[in-house]
CSV table of C-alpha atoms in Angstrom, one decimal:
chain,number,residue,atom,x,y,z
O,1,MET,CA,64.5,50.9,4.5
O,2,ILE,CA,66.2,48.1,6.5
O,3,LEU,CA,66.8,48.9,10.1
O,4,ILE,CA,70.3,47.3,11.4
O,5,THR,CA,70.9,46.7,15.1
O,6,GLY,CA,74.6,46.4,16.0
O,7,GLY,CA,75.8,47.9,12.8
O,8,ALA,CA,78.7,49.3,13.6
O,9,GLY,CA,80.0,46.2,14.7
O,10,PHE,CA,82.1,43.2,13.1
O,11,ILE,CA,79.3,41.3,11.3
O,12,GLY,CA,76.9,44.3,11.2
O,13,ALA,CA,79.4,46.9,9.6
O,14,ASN,CA,80.3,44.3,6.8
O,15,PHE,CA,76.4,43.8,6.4
O,16,VAL,CA,76.0,47.4,5.8
O,17,LEU,CA,78.8,47.7,3.6
O,18,GLY,CA,78.1,44.8,1.6
O,19,ALA,CA,74.2,45.5,1.2
O,20,LEU,CA,74.5,48.9,0.1
O,21,ALA,CA,77.4,47.6,-2.2
O,22,VAL,CA,75.4,44.9,-3.5
O,23,ASP,CA,71.5,46.5,-4.0
O,24,GLY,CA,72.0,50.1,-2.6
O,25,GLU,CA,68.6,49.8,-0.6
O,26,PRO,CA,68.6,52.7,2.2
O,27,LEU,CA,69.6,51.4,5.8
O,28,LEU,CA,69.3,52.9,9.0
O,29,THR,CA,71.9,51.6,11.7
O,30,LEU,CA,71.3,51.7,15.1
O,31,ASP,CA,74.3,51.2,17.4
O,32,LYS,CA,75.3,51.8,21.0
O,33,LEU,CA,79.1,52.4,19.8
O,34,THR,CA,80.2,49.8,23.2
O,35,TYR,CA,84.2,49.2,22.9
O,36,ALA,CA,83.4,46.7,19.7
O,37,GLY,CA,81.4,49.0,18.3
O,38,ASN,CA,83.2,51.6,15.7
O,39,LEU,CA,82.2,54.4,13.6
O,40,ARG,CA,85.2,54.2,11.8
O,41,ASN,CA,84.2,50.9,10.2
O,42,LEU,CA,81.3,52.5,8.6
O,43,ALA,CA,83.8,55.7,7.5
O,44,ALA,CA,83.2,54.6,3.7
O,45,LEU,CA,79.4,56.0,4.1
O,46,ARG,CA,80.2,59.2,5.3
O,47,GLY,CA,77.8,61.6,3.3
O,48,ASP,CA,76.1,58.5,1.4
O,49,PRO,CA,72.2,59.4,1.6
O,50,ARG,CA,71.3,55.6,1.4
O,51,HIS,CA,72.7,55.1,5.0
O,52,ARG,CA,71.9,57.0,7.8
O,53,PHE,CA,73.7,56.4,11.7
O,54,VAL,CA,72.1,56.5,14.9
O,55,GLN,CA,73.9,56.3,18.1
O,56,GLY,CA,71.2,54.3,20.8
O,57,ASP,CA,70.6,51.0,22.9
O,58,ILE,CA,68.1,48.5,21.8
O,59,ASN,CA,66.9,48.6,25.2
O,60,ASP,CA,65.5,52.1,24.5
O,61,ARG,CA,62.3,51.2,24.0
O,62,ALA,CA,60.9,54.9,23.0
O,63,LEU,CA,64.0,55.4,20.9
O,64,VAL,CA,63.2,52.0,18.6
O,65,ARG,CA,59.3,53.0,18.8
O,66,ARG,CA,60.3,56.8,17.3
O,67,LEU,CA,62.7,55.0,14.3
O,68,LEU,CA,60.0,52.1,13.6
O,69,ALA,CA,57.6,55.4,13.4
O,70,GLU,CA,59.7,57.7,11.1
O,71,HIS,CA,61.6,55.6,8.8
O,72,ARG,CA,59.0,52.5,8.5
O,73,PRO,CA,61.5,49.9,7.6
O,74,ARG,CA,60.1,46.6,5.7
O,75,ALA,CA,62.9,44.5,7.6
O,76,ILE,CA,64.8,44.4,10.9
O,77,VAL,CA,68.3,42.9,11.0
O,78,HIS,CA,69.1,42.4,14.7
O,79,PHE,CA,73.0,41.8,15.0
O,80,ALA,CA,73.5,44.0,18.3
O,81,ALA,CA,75.1,41.6,21.1
O,82,GLU,CA,77.6,40.9,23.4
O,83,SER,CA,79.5,38.0,21.8
O,84,HIS,CA,82.8,37.5,23.3
O,85,VAL,CA,82.8,34.2,25.3
O,86,ASP,CA,85.8,35.3,27.7
O,87,ARG,CA,84.2,38.7,28.6
O,88,SER,CA,80.9,36.8,29.5
O,89,ILE,CA,82.8,34.8,31.9
O,90,HIS,CA,83.9,37.9,33.5
O,91,GLY,CA,80.9,39.6,33.4
O,92,PRO,CA,77.8,38.2,32.5
O,93,GLY,CA,75.2,40.5,33.6
O,94,ASP,CA,75.9,42.9,30.5
O,95,PHE,CA,75.2,39.4,28.1
O,96,VAL,CA,71.5,39.0,29.9
O,97,GLN,CA,70.9,42.7,29.7
O,98,THR,CA,71.9,43.1,25.7
O,99,ASN,CA,70.9,39.5,24.6
O,100,VAL,CA,68.2,38.7,26.8
O,101,LEU,CA,66.2,41.9,27.3
O,102,GLY,CA,67.5,44.0,24.7
O,103,THR,CA,66.3,41.3,22.1
O,104,PHE,CA,62.7,40.9,24.2
O,105,SER,CA,62.5,45.1,24.3
O,106,LEU,CA,63.5,44.9,19.9
O,107,LEU,CA,60.8,42.1,19.7
O,108,GLU,CA,58.1,44.1,21.1
O,109,GLU,CA,58.8,47.4,19.5
O,110,ALA,CA,58.6,45.2,16.2
O,111,ARG,CA,55.3,43.4,17.0
O,112,ALA,CA,53.5,46.7,17.6
O,113,HIS,CA,55.2,48.3,14.8
O,114,TRP,CA,53.6,45.3,12.6
O,115,SER,CA,50.7,45.2,13.6
O,116,ALA,CA,49.9,48.6,12.5
O,117,LEU,CA,51.0,48.2,9.1
O,118,PRO,CA,48.7,47.9,6.2
O,119,GLY,CA,48.1,44.5,4.5
O,120,ALA,CA,51.0,44.3,1.9
O,121,GLU,CA,53.6,46.2,4.1
O,122,ARG,CA,52.4,43.7,7.0
O,123,ASP,CA,52.8,41.1,4.6
O,124,ALA,CA,56.7,42.0,3.3
O,125,PHE,CA,57.4,42.4,6.9
O,126,ARG,CA,60.4,40.6,8.6
O,127,PHE,CA,62.5,40.3,11.7
O,128,LEU,CA,66.0,38.4,11.0
O,129,HIS,CA,67.5,37.5,14.5
O,130,VAL,CA,71.1,36.5,13.7
O,131,SER,CA,72.4,34.5,16.3
O,132,THR,CA,75.5,31.7,16.7
O,133,ASP,CA,76.2,27.8,16.8
O,134,GLU,CA,77.3,28.2,20.0
O,135,VAL,CA,73.9,27.6,21.5
O,136,TYR,CA,74.1,24.0,20.5
O,137,GLY,CA,77.1,23.2,22.9
O,138,SER,CA,80.2,20.9,22.3
O,139,LEU,CA,80.5,18.1,19.7
O,140,GLY,CA,82.4,15.1,20.1
O,141,PRO,CA,85.3,14.4,17.5
O,142,HIS,CA,83.0,12.0,15.4
O,143,ASP,CA,79.4,13.6,16.4
O,144,PRO,CA,77.4,14.7,13.2
O,145,ALA,CA,77.4,18.7,13.0
O,146,PHE,CA,74.8,20.9,14.5
O,147,SER,CA,71.8,20.9,12.2
O,148,GLU,CA,68.8,23.3,12.7
O,149,THR,CA,66.9,20.4,14.9
O,150,THR,CA,70.0,20.0,17.2
O,151,PRO,CA,68.8,20.5,20.9
O,152,TYR,CA,70.0,23.5,22.6
O,153,ALA,CA,72.7,23.1,25.3
O,154,PRO,CA,74.4,26.1,26.0
O,155,ASN,CA,77.6,26.2,28.2
O,156,SER,CA,79.0,29.7,28.4
O,157,PRO,CA,77.4,33.0,29.9
O,158,TYR,CA,77.2,34.0,26.3
O,159,SER,CA,75.8,31.2,24.4
O,160,ALA,CA,72.9,30.8,27.2
O,161,SER,CA,72.3,34.4,26.8
O,162,LYS,CA,72.1,33.9,23.0
O,163,ALA,CA,69.9,30.6,23.4
O,164,GLY,CA,67.3,33.0,25.3
O,165,SER,CA,67.1,35.2,22.7
O,166,ASP,CA,66.5,32.8,20.2
O,167,HIS,CA,63.9,31.3,22.3
O,168,LEU,CA,62.3,34.7,22.5
O,169,VAL,CA,62.5,35.2,18.6
O,170,ARG,CA,60.5,31.8,18.5
O,171,ALA,CA,58.4,32.5,20.5
O,172,TRP,CA,57.0,35.7,19.3
O,173,HIS,CA,56.6,34.1,15.9
O,174,HIS,CA,54.7,31.1,17.5
O,175,THR,CA,52.5,33.3,19.6
O,176,TYR,CA,52.2,36.7,17.9
O,177,GLY,CA,52.9,35.4,14.1
O,178,LEU,CA,55.9,38.2,14.0
O,179,PRO,CA,57.4,37.1,10.8
O,180,VAL,CA,60.8,35.8,12.1
O,181,LEU,CA,64.2,34.4,10.5
O,182,THR,CA,66.7,33.2,12.4
O,183,THR,CA,70.4,32.6,11.5
O,184,ASN,CA,72.9,30.1,13.5
O,185,CYS,CA,76.3,30.7,12.2
O,186,SER,CA,79.6,29.5,13.0
O,187,ASN,CA,83.0,31.1,14.0
O,188,ASN,CA,82.9,34.5,11.2
O,189,TYR,CA,86.4,36.3,10.6
O,190,GLY,CA,87.6,38.9,8.1
O,191,PRO,CA,87.9,42.9,8.1
O,192,TYR,CA,87.0,45.0,10.8
O,193,GLN,CA,87.0,42.2,13.8
O,194,PHE,CA,87.7,43.5,17.1
O,195,PRO,CA,91.2,42.2,18.2
O,196,GLU,CA,89.6,40.2,21.3
O,197,LYS,CA,88.9,37.3,19.1
O,198,LEU,CA,91.0,34.7,18.2
O,199,ILE,CA,92.3,35.8,14.3
O,200,PRO,CA,92.9,39.6,14.7
O,201,LEU,CA,94.4,39.1,18.3
O,202,MET,CA,96.9,36.7,16.8
O,203,ILE,CA,97.9,38.8,14.0
O,204,HIS,CA,98.3,41.6,16.4
O,205,ASN,CA,100.6,40.3,18.7
O,206,ALA,CA,102.2,38.4,16.2
O,207,LEU,CA,103.4,42.2,14.7
O,208,ALA,CA,104.1,43.4,18.0
O,209,GLY,CA,106.6,40.5,18.7
O,210,LYS,CA,103.9,39.3,21.5
O,211,PRO,CA,103.2,35.9,23.0
O,212,LEU,CA,100.3,34.4,20.6
O,213,PRO,CA,98.2,32.7,23.9
O,214,VAL,CA,96.4,29.7,22.9
O,215,TYR,CA,94.0,27.9,25.3
O,216,GLY,CA,94.7,24.4,26.4
O,217,ASP,CA,96.1,22.4,24.1
O,218,GLY,CA,95.0,24.0,20.7
O,219,LEU,CA,93.0,21.1,19.8
O,220,ASN,CA,89.7,22.9,19.9
O,221,VAL,CA,87.5,22.5,16.9
O,222,ARG,CA,85.6,25.3,15.2
O,223,ASP,CA,84.1,25.9,12.0
O,224,TRP,CA,85.6,29.1,10.5
O,225,LEU,CA,82.9,31.4,8.0
O,226,TYR,CA,84.4,34.3,6.4
O,227,VAL,CA,82.4,37.4,7.2
O,228,GLY,CA,81.6,38.1,3.5
O,229,ASP,CA,80.1,34.9,2.8
O,230,HIS,CA,78.2,35.2,6.2
O,231,CYS,CA,76.9,38.6,4.9
O,232,ALA,CA,75.7,37.0,1.8
O,233,ALA,CA,73.7,34.1,3.2
O,234,ILE,CA,71.6,36.7,5.6
O,235,ARG,CA,70.8,38.6,2.3
O,236,GLU,CA,69.6,35.5,0.9
O,237,VAL,CA,67.8,34.5,4.3
O,238,LEU,CA,66.2,37.9,4.6
O,239,ALA,CA,65.1,37.9,0.7
O,240,ARG,CA,63.7,34.1,0.4
O,241,GLY,CA,64.2,32.8,3.8
O,242,ARG,CA,60.6,30.9,5.0
O,243,PRO,CA,58.8,32.9,8.1
O,244,GLY,CA,59.3,30.9,11.4
O,245,GLU,CA,62.7,29.0,10.0
O,246,VAL,CA,66.0,28.6,11.3
O,247,TYR,CA,69.2,28.7,9.0
O,248,ASN,CA,72.7,27.4,10.1
O,249,VAL,CA,75.5,29.3,7.9
O,250,GLY,CA,78.6,27.8,8.3
O,251,GLY,CA,81.9,28.0,6.3
O,252,GLU,CA,82.7,24.3,5.4
O,253,SER,CA,86.2,24.8,7.6
O,254,GLU,CA,86.6,22.9,10.4
O,255,MET,CA,90.0,23.7,11.7
O,256,LYS,CA,92.0,23.2,14.9
O,257,ASN,CA,93.0,26.5,16.8
O,258,ILE,CA,96.5,25.4,16.8
O,259,ASP,CA,96.2,24.4,13.2
O,260,VAL,CA,94.4,28.3,12.5
O,261,VAL,CA,97.5,29.7,14.4
O,262,ARG,CA,100.0,28.1,12.4
O,263,THR,CA,98.3,29.1,9.6
O,264,LEU,CA,98.4,33.0,10.5
O,265,CYS,CA,102.1,32.3,11.4
O,266,ALA,CA,102.7,31.0,8.1
O,267,LEU,CA,100.9,34.1,6.1
O,268,LEU,CA,102.5,36.7,8.5
O,269,ALA,CA,105.8,35.2,7.7
O,270,GLU,CA,105.2,35.4,4.1
O,271,ALA,CA,103.9,38.6,3.9
O,272,ARG,CA,106.1,40.7,6.9
O,273,PRO,CA,109.4,38.5,7.2
O,274,ARG,CA,110.9,37.9,10.6
O,275,ALA,CA,113.8,36.3,11.8
O,276,GLY,CA,112.5,32.9,12.8
O,277,GLY,CA,109.5,33.1,11.9
O,278,TYR,CA,106.1,33.8,13.6
O,279,GLU,CA,105.6,30.1,15.3
O,280,ASP,CA,108.3,30.4,18.2
O,281,LEU,CA,105.8,33.0,19.7
O,282,ILE,CA,103.1,30.9,20.1
O,283,THR,CA,102.6,30.0,23.9
O,284,PHE,CA,100.0,27.7,25.4
O,285,VAL,CA,97.8,29.0,28.4
O,286,GLN,CA,95.6,28.0,30.8
O,287,ASP,CA,92.5,26.9,29.2
O,288,ARG,CA,89.3,29.3,30.0
O,289,PRO,CA,86.4,27.7,32.4
O,290,GLY,CA,83.8,25.2,30.2
O,291,HIS,CA,85.5,25.5,26.7
O,292,ASP,CA,83.6,23.8,24.4
O,293,ARG,CA,85.6,21.4,22.5
O,294,ARG,CA,84.3,21.3,19.2
O,295,TYR,CA,81.8,23.3,16.8
O,296,ALA,CA,80.7,22.3,13.4
O,297,ILE,CA,77.6,23.2,11.2
O,298,ASP,CA,75.5,21.8,8.7
O,299,ALA,CA,74.5,24.1,6.3
O,300,ARG,CA,72.3,21.4,3.7
O,301,LYS,CA,69.3,23.4,4.9
O,302,LEU,CA,70.4,26.6,3.4
O,303,ARG,CA,72.0,25.2,0.4
O,304,ALA,CA,68.7,23.2,-0.7
O,305,GLU,CA,66.2,25.7,-0.2
O,306,LEU,CA,68.1,29.0,-1.0
O,307,GLY,CA,71.1,28.1,-3.1
O,308,TRP,CA,74.1,29.6,-0.9
O,309,ARG,CA,77.3,28.2,-0.3
O,310,PRO,CA,80.5,30.0,0.8
O,311,SER,CA,82.6,31.5,-1.7
O,312,GLU,CA,85.5,31.7,0.5
O,313,THR,CA,87.7,28.6,1.3
O,314,PHE,CA,89.6,28.8,4.6
O,315,ALA,CA,92.8,29.5,2.8
O,316,SER,CA,91.8,32.3,0.7
O,317,GLY,CA,89.5,33.9,2.9
O,318,MET,CA,92.7,34.0,5.6
O,319,ARG,CA,94.5,35.5,3.1
O,320,LYS,CA,92.0,38.2,2.5
O,321,THR,CA,92.3,38.8,6.5
O,322,VAL,CA,95.7,39.2,7.0
O,323,MET,CA,96.5,41.6,4.3
O,324,TRP,CA,93.8,43.4,5.6
O,325,TYR,CA,94.7,44.1,9.0
O,326,LEU,CA,98.6,44.6,7.3
O,327,GLN,CA,97.1,47.5,5.2
O,328,ASN,CA,94.8,49.0,7.7
O,329,GLN,CA,97.2,49.0,10.9
O,330,ASP,CA,96.0,52.7,11.4
O,331,TRP,CA,92.5,51.3,12.2
O,332,VAL,CA,93.9,48.5,14.7
O,333,ALA,CA,96.0,51.2,16.7
O,334,GLU,CA,93.0,53.5,17.3
O,335,VAL,CA,90.7,50.0,18.8
O,336,THR,CA,93.9,49.0,21.1
O,337,SER,CA,93.3,51.2,23.6
O,338,GLY,CA,94.2,51.6,27.1
O,339,ALA,CA,91.2,49.9,27.9
O,340,TYR,CA,91.8,47.0,25.6
O,341,ARG,CA,95.3,46.8,26.8
O,342,ALA,CA,93.6,46.4,30.4
O,343,TRP,CA,91.3,43.6,29.3
O,344,THR,CA,93.9,41.5,27.4
O,345,ASP,CA,96.4,41.6,31.0
O,346,MET,CA,93.5,40.7,32.8
O,347,ASN,CA,92.3,37.9,30.8
O,348,TYR,CA,96.0,36.2,29.6
O,349,ALA,CA,98.4,38.2,31.5
O,350,GLN,CA,97.2,36.1,34.6
O,351,ARG,CA,97.0,32.7,33.2
O,352,GLY,CA,99.8,30.0,33.8
O,353,ALA,CA,101.0,27.8,30.9
O,354,ALA,CA,99.1,25.3,30.0
């Protein structure tokens, strides 16, 4: 049994679905079901005896303690987090509460559980913390990619909260011996991603004939990682990673934001033709505060130690992603509720042209 926090969110749900498909080990999902958590993401598992879902907050230590005692998981994979930079700018408190205090609460309950395990179970237990490349800050155009030894330099409330959680995980290993693993990933994309992030937002707006808002000059660079590849990397790290170590996970696909949007426009024009195409919808808007210019991941450690590398190229992963959203418009309609529209109006409609 493995306990998954945040398993109804984008990456967590993909991990749950993929892990059950690959090896079938029973999974217990704990998710608060905030706006980004959706039980429809796990609908394929309804009635599956290998999976149990519990709605709850990682800050509810009594609940976490009860679940650990009842199910005795051999590992915790910790996805639960507030993860959108724009939302962190508007409301940083939620990010500190979930990402920092929530991780602290989970670490403390995990430590108590692990300490009480008998010898063999204690030796086998792992706490895997899923984090982000944003903790490393921003790169110049010719700077080397982030490695596991790059100094932390977070620039947004979101990345600062994730950096804080990373430091707590490291400290609980160094001070208490808790067998932790940390992964720092680049920008994920793929099925079930909430349409506040760049790729699903652009697909959603394009299909509705709405503007495609691109921050600033559109030249910010990200390394794009297909979510299925990320989940495969996490499984490898959980199975064979060395306790106390950090592993960077990247997609080997650095792309400018504007090129990502143009790629989406071309794929949509092919799958859902529109008079004049979709690029005429691109609208450059005022940049967000403190927008990091470039992220890039050096994943050589993960390749060398565990033999992992991405199986999807940017082209193949993007094609799969576009087709998933086109084929799952009922899911999109459900998650883009009135609250979603209010959020996008607040974040984008009030921005002037770049």
